[in-house]
Short mmCIF file of N, CA, C and O in Angstrom, two decimals:
data_model
loop_
_atom_site.label_atom_id
_atom_site.label_comp_id
_atom_site.label_asym_id
_atom_site.label_seq_id
_atom_site.Cartn_x
_atom_site.Cartn_y
_atom_site.Cartn_z
N MET A 1 2.91 9.75 -8.19
CA MET A 1 3.12 8.85 -7.00
C MET A 1 1.93 8.14 -6.56
O MET A 1 1.94 6.97 -6.48
N ILE A 2 0.77 8.81 -6.61
CA ILE A 2 -0.66 8.22 -6.37
C ILE A 2 -1.78 8.76 -7.25
O ILE A 2 -1.83 9.92 -7.56
N ALA A 3 -2.35 7.90 -7.98
CA ALA A 3 -3.52 8.31 -8.78
C ALA A 3 -4.73 7.42 -8.35
O ALA A 3 -4.38 6.15 -7.68
N LEU A 4 -5.92 8.03 -8.76
CA LEU A 4 -6.97 7.02 -8.30
C LEU A 4 -7.49 6.92 -9.52
O LEU A 4 -8.03 7.48 -10.28
N LYS A 5 -7.87 5.58 -9.85
CA LYS A 5 -8.23 4.77 -10.90
C LYS A 5 -9.05 3.81 -10.69
O LYS A 5 -8.91 2.90 -10.44
N ASP A 6 -10.37 3.68 -11.23
CA ASP A 6 -11.37 2.86 -11.14
C ASP A 6 -11.66 2.40 -9.83
O ASP A 6 -11.57 1.21 -9.38
N GLY A 7 -11.54 3.22 -8.79
CA GLY A 7 -11.92 2.92 -7.26
C GLY A 7 -10.64 2.36 -6.69
O GLY A 7 -10.68 1.83 -5.69
N ARG A 8 -9.22 2.39 -7.13
CA ARG A 8 -8.15 1.61 -6.68
C ARG A 8 -6.96 3.06 -6.75
O ARG A 8 -6.90 3.71 -7.52
N LEU A 9 -6.47 2.90 -5.41
CA LEU A 9 -5.29 3.72 -5.42
C LEU A 9 -4.08 3.09 -6.03
O LEU A 9 -3.71 1.99 -5.97
N CYS A 10 -3.65 3.77 -7.11
CA CYS A 10 -2.37 3.34 -7.97
C CYS A 10 -1.06 4.09 -7.46
O CYS A 10 -1.12 5.26 -7.71
N VAL A 11 -0.12 3.33 -6.84
CA VAL A 11 0.98 3.67 -6.52
C VAL A 11 1.94 3.43 -7.49
O VAL A 11 2.38 2.48 -8.22
N SER A 12 2.97 4.52 -7.82
CA SER A 12 4.05 4.52 -8.69
C SER A 12 5.19 5.09 -8.10
O SER A 12 4.92 5.76 -7.07
N GLY A 13 6.50 4.72 -8.59
CA GLY A 13 7.58 5.07 -7.93
C GLY A 13 8.00 4.22 -6.80
O GLY A 13 7.66 3.43 -6.64
N PRO A 14 9.11 5.11 -5.91
CA PRO A 14 9.54 4.21 -4.91
C PRO A 14 8.40 4.27 -3.61
O PRO A 14 8.16 5.37 -3.48
N MET A 15 8.57 3.32 -2.89
CA MET A 15 7.75 3.20 -1.61
C MET A 15 8.92 3.23 -0.64
O MET A 15 9.25 2.11 -0.14
N THR A 16 9.98 3.98 -0.25
CA THR A 16 10.92 3.96 0.59
C THR A 16 11.12 5.15 1.52
O THR A 16 9.97 5.95 1.40
N MET A 17 11.82 5.23 2.40
CA MET A 17 11.95 6.36 3.71
C MET A 17 11.58 7.59 2.91
O MET A 17 11.05 8.28 3.36
N ALA A 18 12.45 7.77 1.84
CA ALA A 18 12.27 9.22 1.06
C ALA A 18 11.29 9.49 0.64
O ALA A 18 10.87 10.93 0.70
N SER A 19 10.26 8.64 0.23
CA SER A 19 8.77 9.03 -0.27
C SER A 19 7.76 8.55 0.71
O SER A 19 6.61 9.06 0.52
N ALA A 20 8.01 8.17 1.87
CA ALA A 20 6.88 7.59 2.74
C ALA A 20 6.13 8.70 3.23
O ALA A 20 4.76 8.43 3.26
N ALA A 21 6.37 9.71 3.61
CA ALA A 21 5.52 11.01 4.28
C ALA A 21 4.83 11.32 3.14
O ALA A 21 3.57 11.48 3.46
N ALA A 22 5.23 11.81 1.92
CA ALA A 22 4.26 12.16 0.92
C ALA A 22 3.38 11.05 0.64
O ALA A 22 2.21 11.63 0.25
N LEU A 23 3.65 9.89 0.33
CA LEU A 23 2.91 8.94 -0.15
C LEU A 23 1.72 8.63 1.24
O LEU A 23 0.41 8.60 0.70
N LEU A 24 2.28 8.79 2.33
CA LEU A 24 1.11 8.57 3.30
C LEU A 24 -0.05 9.70 3.22
O LEU A 24 -1.04 9.31 3.26
N ALA A 25 0.38 10.91 3.03
CA ALA A 25 -0.48 11.95 3.03
C ALA A 25 -1.35 11.89 1.85
O ALA A 25 -2.58 12.01 1.82
N ALA A 26 -0.77 11.60 0.60
CA ALA A 26 -1.60 11.36 -0.61
C ALA A 26 -2.43 10.33 -0.48
O ALA A 26 -3.53 10.55 -0.87
N GLY A 27 -2.14 9.21 -0.05
CA GLY A 27 -2.94 7.91 0.15
C GLY A 27 -4.15 8.43 1.04
O GLY A 27 -5.32 8.00 0.80
N LEU A 28 -3.83 9.12 2.25
CA LEU A 28 -4.90 9.25 2.98
C LEU A 28 -5.92 10.09 2.50
O LEU A 28 -7.02 10.31 2.66
N ALA A 29 -5.40 10.97 1.76
CA ALA A 29 -6.30 12.07 1.06
C ALA A 29 -7.48 11.66 0.01
O ALA A 29 -8.37 11.77 -0.26
N HIS A 30 -6.99 10.24 -0.43
CA HIS A 30 -7.71 9.58 -1.18
C HIS A 30 -8.41 8.30 -0.89
O HIS A 30 -9.03 7.63 -1.66
N LEU A 31 -7.95 7.94 0.37
CA LEU A 31 -8.41 6.44 0.75
C LEU A 31 -9.95 6.41 1.03
O LEU A 31 -10.42 5.22 0.51
N SER A 32 -10.73 7.17 1.23
CA SER A 32 -12.23 7.10 1.37
C SER A 32 -12.72 6.72 -0.13
O SER A 32 -13.88 6.09 -0.25
N GLN A 33 -12.04 7.00 -1.20
CA GLN A 33 -12.74 6.94 -2.60
C GLN A 33 -11.78 5.63 -3.22
O GLN A 33 -12.32 5.12 -4.48
N ALA A 34 -10.93 4.83 -2.34
CA ALA A 34 -10.45 3.59 -2.84
C ALA A 34 -11.16 2.61 -2.29
O ALA A 34 -10.56 1.49 -1.73
N SER A 35 -12.39 2.20 -2.83
CA SER A 35 -13.16 1.05 -2.30
C SER A 35 -12.30 -0.30 -2.96
O SER A 35 -12.63 -1.42 -2.41
N ALA A 36 -11.63 -0.21 -4.16
CA ALA A 36 -11.12 -1.58 -4.85
C ALA A 36 -9.89 -1.71 -4.49
O ALA A 36 -9.22 -2.79 -4.96
N GLY A 37 -9.07 -1.05 -3.61
CA GLY A 37 -8.09 -1.53 -3.14
C GLY A 37 -6.83 -0.44 -3.35
O GLY A 37 -6.87 0.54 -3.77
N VAL A 38 -5.32 -1.02 -3.44
CA VAL A 38 -4.25 -0.44 -4.02
C VAL A 38 -3.57 -1.35 -4.85
O VAL A 38 -3.38 -2.69 -4.66
N ASP A 39 -3.09 -0.70 -5.77
CA ASP A 39 -2.52 -1.35 -7.02
C ASP A 39 -1.20 -0.85 -6.87
O ASP A 39 -0.89 0.31 -7.15
N LEU A 40 -0.08 -1.90 -6.42
CA LEU A 40 1.39 -1.47 -6.69
C LEU A 40 2.09 -1.78 -7.90
O LEU A 40 3.29 -1.98 -7.72
N ALA A 41 1.44 -1.97 -9.02
CA ALA A 41 2.46 -2.45 -9.99
C ALA A 41 3.28 -1.32 -10.78
O ALA A 41 4.30 -1.88 -11.20
N GLY A 42 3.17 0.12 -10.24
CA GLY A 42 4.13 0.90 -10.74
C GLY A 42 5.13 1.09 -9.77
O GLY A 42 6.23 1.92 -10.00
N VAL A 43 5.24 0.28 -8.59
CA VAL A 43 6.21 0.75 -7.56
C VAL A 43 7.48 0.05 -8.04
O VAL A 43 7.78 -1.19 -8.52
N GLU A 44 8.63 1.03 -8.08
CA GLU A 44 9.91 0.53 -8.41
C GLU A 44 10.80 -0.20 -7.62
O GLU A 44 11.67 -0.68 -7.64
N ALA A 45 10.59 0.47 -6.21
CA ALA A 45 11.31 0.16 -4.99
C ALA A 45 10.59 0.14 -3.82
O ALA A 45 9.66 0.99 -3.63
N VAL A 46 10.81 -0.60 -2.97
CA VAL A 46 10.17 -0.76 -1.61
C VAL A 46 10.89 -1.18 -0.47
O VAL A 46 11.99 -1.92 -0.81
N ASP A 47 10.79 -0.68 0.81
CA ASP A 47 11.53 -1.04 2.04
C ASP A 47 10.54 -1.04 2.93
O ASP A 47 9.11 -0.92 2.79
N SER A 48 10.86 -1.23 4.35
CA SER A 48 9.91 -1.26 5.46
C SER A 48 9.10 -0.15 5.66
O SER A 48 7.87 -0.25 6.26
N SER A 49 9.47 1.19 5.09
CA SER A 49 8.56 2.28 5.42
C SER A 49 7.48 2.17 4.36
O SER A 49 6.36 2.59 4.78
N GLY A 50 7.68 1.65 3.29
CA GLY A 50 6.47 1.34 2.36
C GLY A 50 5.57 0.50 2.89
O GLY A 50 4.35 0.68 2.98
N LEU A 51 6.09 -0.34 3.78
CA LEU A 51 5.06 -1.50 4.26
C LEU A 51 4.38 -0.62 5.53
O LEU A 51 3.09 -0.90 5.66
N ALA A 52 5.01 0.31 6.20
CA ALA A 52 4.63 1.21 7.27
C ALA A 52 3.28 1.95 6.60
O ALA A 52 2.36 2.16 7.18
N VAL A 53 3.64 2.57 5.55
CA VAL A 53 2.67 3.24 4.71
C VAL A 53 1.28 2.51 4.45
O VAL A 53 0.28 2.84 4.76
N LEU A 54 1.35 1.33 4.03
CA LEU A 54 0.29 0.48 3.52
C LEU A 54 -0.35 0.12 5.20
O LEU A 54 -1.39 0.07 4.95
N LEU A 55 0.22 -0.09 6.05
CA LEU A 55 -0.34 -0.52 7.33
C LEU A 55 -1.25 0.81 7.84
O LEU A 55 -2.24 0.54 8.40
N GLU A 56 -0.59 2.25 7.73
CA GLU A 56 -1.27 3.14 8.23
C GLU A 56 -2.43 3.48 7.25
O GLU A 56 -3.63 3.65 7.87
N TRP A 57 -2.68 3.20 6.26
CA TRP A 57 -3.78 3.20 5.16
C TRP A 57 -4.76 2.29 5.66
O TRP A 57 -5.74 2.39 5.89
N ALA A 58 -4.37 0.78 5.95
CA ALA A 58 -5.22 -0.10 6.40
C ALA A 58 -5.99 0.37 7.94
O ALA A 58 -7.08 0.29 7.93
N ARG A 59 -5.03 0.87 8.75
CA ARG A 59 -5.64 1.54 9.93
C ARG A 59 -6.59 2.40 9.88
O ARG A 59 -7.89 2.65 10.29
N ALA A 60 -6.20 3.62 8.85
CA ALA A 60 -7.25 4.70 8.62
C ALA A 60 -8.52 4.02 7.91
O ALA A 60 -9.57 4.89 8.23
N ALA A 61 -8.38 3.30 7.18
CA ALA A 61 -9.44 2.56 6.44
C ALA A 61 -10.37 1.94 7.10
O ALA A 61 -11.52 1.94 7.06
N GLY A 62 -9.81 1.24 8.33
CA GLY A 62 -10.76 0.39 9.24
C GLY A 62 -10.78 -0.97 8.87
O GLY A 62 -11.76 -1.62 9.23
N ARG A 63 -10.12 -1.37 7.79
CA ARG A 63 -10.37 -2.64 7.13
C ARG A 63 -8.88 -3.12 6.33
O ARG A 63 -8.15 -2.25 6.13
N PRO A 64 -9.03 -4.39 6.05
CA PRO A 64 -7.72 -4.95 5.70
C PRO A 64 -7.77 -4.30 3.90
O PRO A 64 -8.92 -4.00 3.38
N LEU A 65 -6.64 -4.05 3.67
CA LEU A 65 -6.48 -3.36 2.12
C LEU A 65 -6.50 -4.70 1.02
O LEU A 65 -5.77 -5.67 1.39
N ALA A 66 -6.90 -4.20 0.00
CA ALA A 66 -6.81 -5.52 -0.89
C ALA A 66 -5.64 -4.83 -1.90
O ALA A 66 -6.01 -4.00 -2.81
N VAL A 67 -4.57 -5.43 -1.78
CA VAL A 67 -3.23 -5.18 -2.24
C VAL A 67 -3.01 -6.01 -3.72
O VAL A 67 -2.91 -7.08 -3.41
N THR A 68 -2.79 -5.29 -4.67
CA THR A 68 -2.64 -6.20 -6.02
C THR A 68 -1.01 -5.67 -6.68
O THR A 68 -0.65 -4.61 -6.37
N ALA A 69 -0.31 -6.57 -7.07
CA ALA A 69 0.64 -6.54 -7.64
C ALA A 69 1.89 -5.87 -6.78
O ALA A 69 2.53 -5.04 -7.30
N ALA A 70 1.80 -6.66 -5.71
CA ALA A 70 2.79 -6.50 -4.47
C ALA A 70 4.11 -6.93 -5.13
O ALA A 70 4.41 -7.78 -5.73
N PRO A 71 5.15 -5.99 -4.97
CA PRO A 71 6.60 -6.28 -5.42
C PRO A 71 7.07 -7.41 -4.39
O PRO A 71 6.73 -7.61 -3.06
N PRO A 72 7.58 -8.37 -4.93
CA PRO A 72 8.07 -9.34 -4.12
C PRO A 72 8.74 -8.94 -2.69
O PRO A 72 8.44 -9.88 -1.71
N ALA A 73 9.61 -8.12 -2.70
CA ALA A 73 10.24 -7.37 -1.45
C ALA A 73 9.20 -7.07 -0.61
O ALA A 73 9.42 -7.27 0.71
N LEU A 74 8.15 -6.48 -0.91
CA LEU A 74 6.82 -6.21 0.00
C LEU A 74 6.23 -7.29 0.41
O LEU A 74 6.12 -7.59 1.62
N SER A 75 5.92 -8.29 -0.43
CA SER A 75 5.47 -9.50 0.27
C SER A 75 6.21 -10.26 1.11
O SER A 75 5.69 -10.79 2.09
N ALA A 76 7.56 -10.51 0.84
CA ALA A 76 8.32 -10.87 1.72
C ALA A 76 8.43 -10.07 3.26
O ALA A 76 8.40 -10.87 4.19
N LEU A 77 8.57 -9.03 3.01
CA LEU A 77 8.32 -8.37 4.49
C LEU A 77 7.05 -8.31 5.13
O LEU A 77 7.16 -8.71 6.36
N ALA A 78 6.14 -8.44 4.64
CA ALA A 78 4.51 -8.49 5.03
C ALA A 78 4.49 -9.90 5.68
O ALA A 78 4.08 -10.23 6.76
N ALA A 79 4.86 -11.13 5.16
CA ALA A 79 5.22 -12.44 5.60
C ALA A 79 5.99 -12.38 6.58
O ALA A 79 5.61 -13.01 7.53
N LEU A 80 7.09 -11.92 6.63
CA LEU A 80 7.95 -12.05 7.69
C LEU A 80 7.37 -11.57 9.07
O LEU A 80 7.40 -12.17 10.06
N TYR A 81 6.61 -10.38 8.95
CA TYR A 81 6.09 -9.74 10.05
C TYR A 81 4.67 -10.20 10.31
O TYR A 81 3.92 -9.51 11.17
N ASP A 82 4.02 -11.36 9.58
CA ASP A 82 2.79 -11.78 9.47
C ASP A 82 1.68 -10.99 9.31
O ASP A 82 0.54 -10.87 10.08
N LEU A 83 1.93 -9.88 8.47
CA LEU A 83 0.90 -8.84 8.02
C LEU A 83 0.43 -8.93 6.58
O LEU A 83 -0.43 -8.31 6.50
N ASP A 84 0.49 -10.18 6.08
CA ASP A 84 -0.01 -10.32 4.79
C ASP A 84 -1.32 -10.48 4.64
O ASP A 84 -1.93 -9.74 3.78
N GLY A 85 -2.18 -10.93 5.60
CA GLY A 85 -3.29 -10.81 5.73
C GLY A 85 -4.16 -9.73 6.04
O GLY A 85 -5.22 -9.37 5.38
N LEU A 86 -3.46 -8.73 6.68
CA LEU A 86 -3.99 -7.46 6.87
C LEU A 86 -4.07 -6.57 5.84
O LEU A 86 -4.92 -5.73 5.44
N LEU A 87 -3.23 -6.83 4.84
CA LEU A 87 -2.93 -6.08 3.57
C LEU A 87 -3.54 -6.87 2.53
O LEU A 87 -3.57 -6.14 1.21
N GLY A 88 -4.09 -7.94 2.68
CA GLY A 88 -4.80 -8.45 1.57
C GLY A 88 -3.95 -9.11 0.55
O GLY A 88 -4.23 -9.53 -0.60
N LEU A 89 -2.76 -9.29 1.09
CA LEU A 89 -1.73 -9.87 0.04
C LEU A 89 -1.84 -11.49 -0.01
O LEU A 89 -1.71 -11.76 -1.20
N ALA A 90 -2.53 -11.88 0.79
CA ALA A 90 -2.62 -13.67 0.62
C ALA A 90 -3.68 -13.70 -0.57
O ALA A 90 -3.68 -14.68 -1.19
N LEU A 91 -4.64 -12.81 -0.76
CA LEU A 91 -5.56 -12.91 -2.03
C LEU A 91 -5.16 -12.09 -3.36
O LEU A 91 -5.77 -12.08 -4.28
N ALA A 92 -3.95 -11.44 -3.12
CA ALA A 92 -3.52 -10.52 -4.15
C ALA A 92 -3.33 -11.16 -5.63
O ALA A 92 -2.55 -12.39 -5.30
N ALA A 93 -3.09 -10.58 -6.56
CA ALA A 93 -2.89 -11.13 -7.71
C ALA A 93 -1.48 -10.67 -8.15
O ALA A 93 -1.02 -9.61 -7.81
#
């Protein structure tokens, strides 16, 4: 679900309500080492709880996250709630 590669948190699998608690804990455990941001290329499905996990990671980091390879559904949710800047989605590739 979470791996640290080249200073980036790499998330794989679903970011849904069923996986949110485990993702939150795993991400927080590695967040201090994730200076390069969060890579979501391996995310298979996402819902609003995935967005909540990312927001909590950003809050814990005390800075916007640099999120790359965000699934379109996540980008749409973040834009809907005007959170894309907080997650670094506006600059994401």
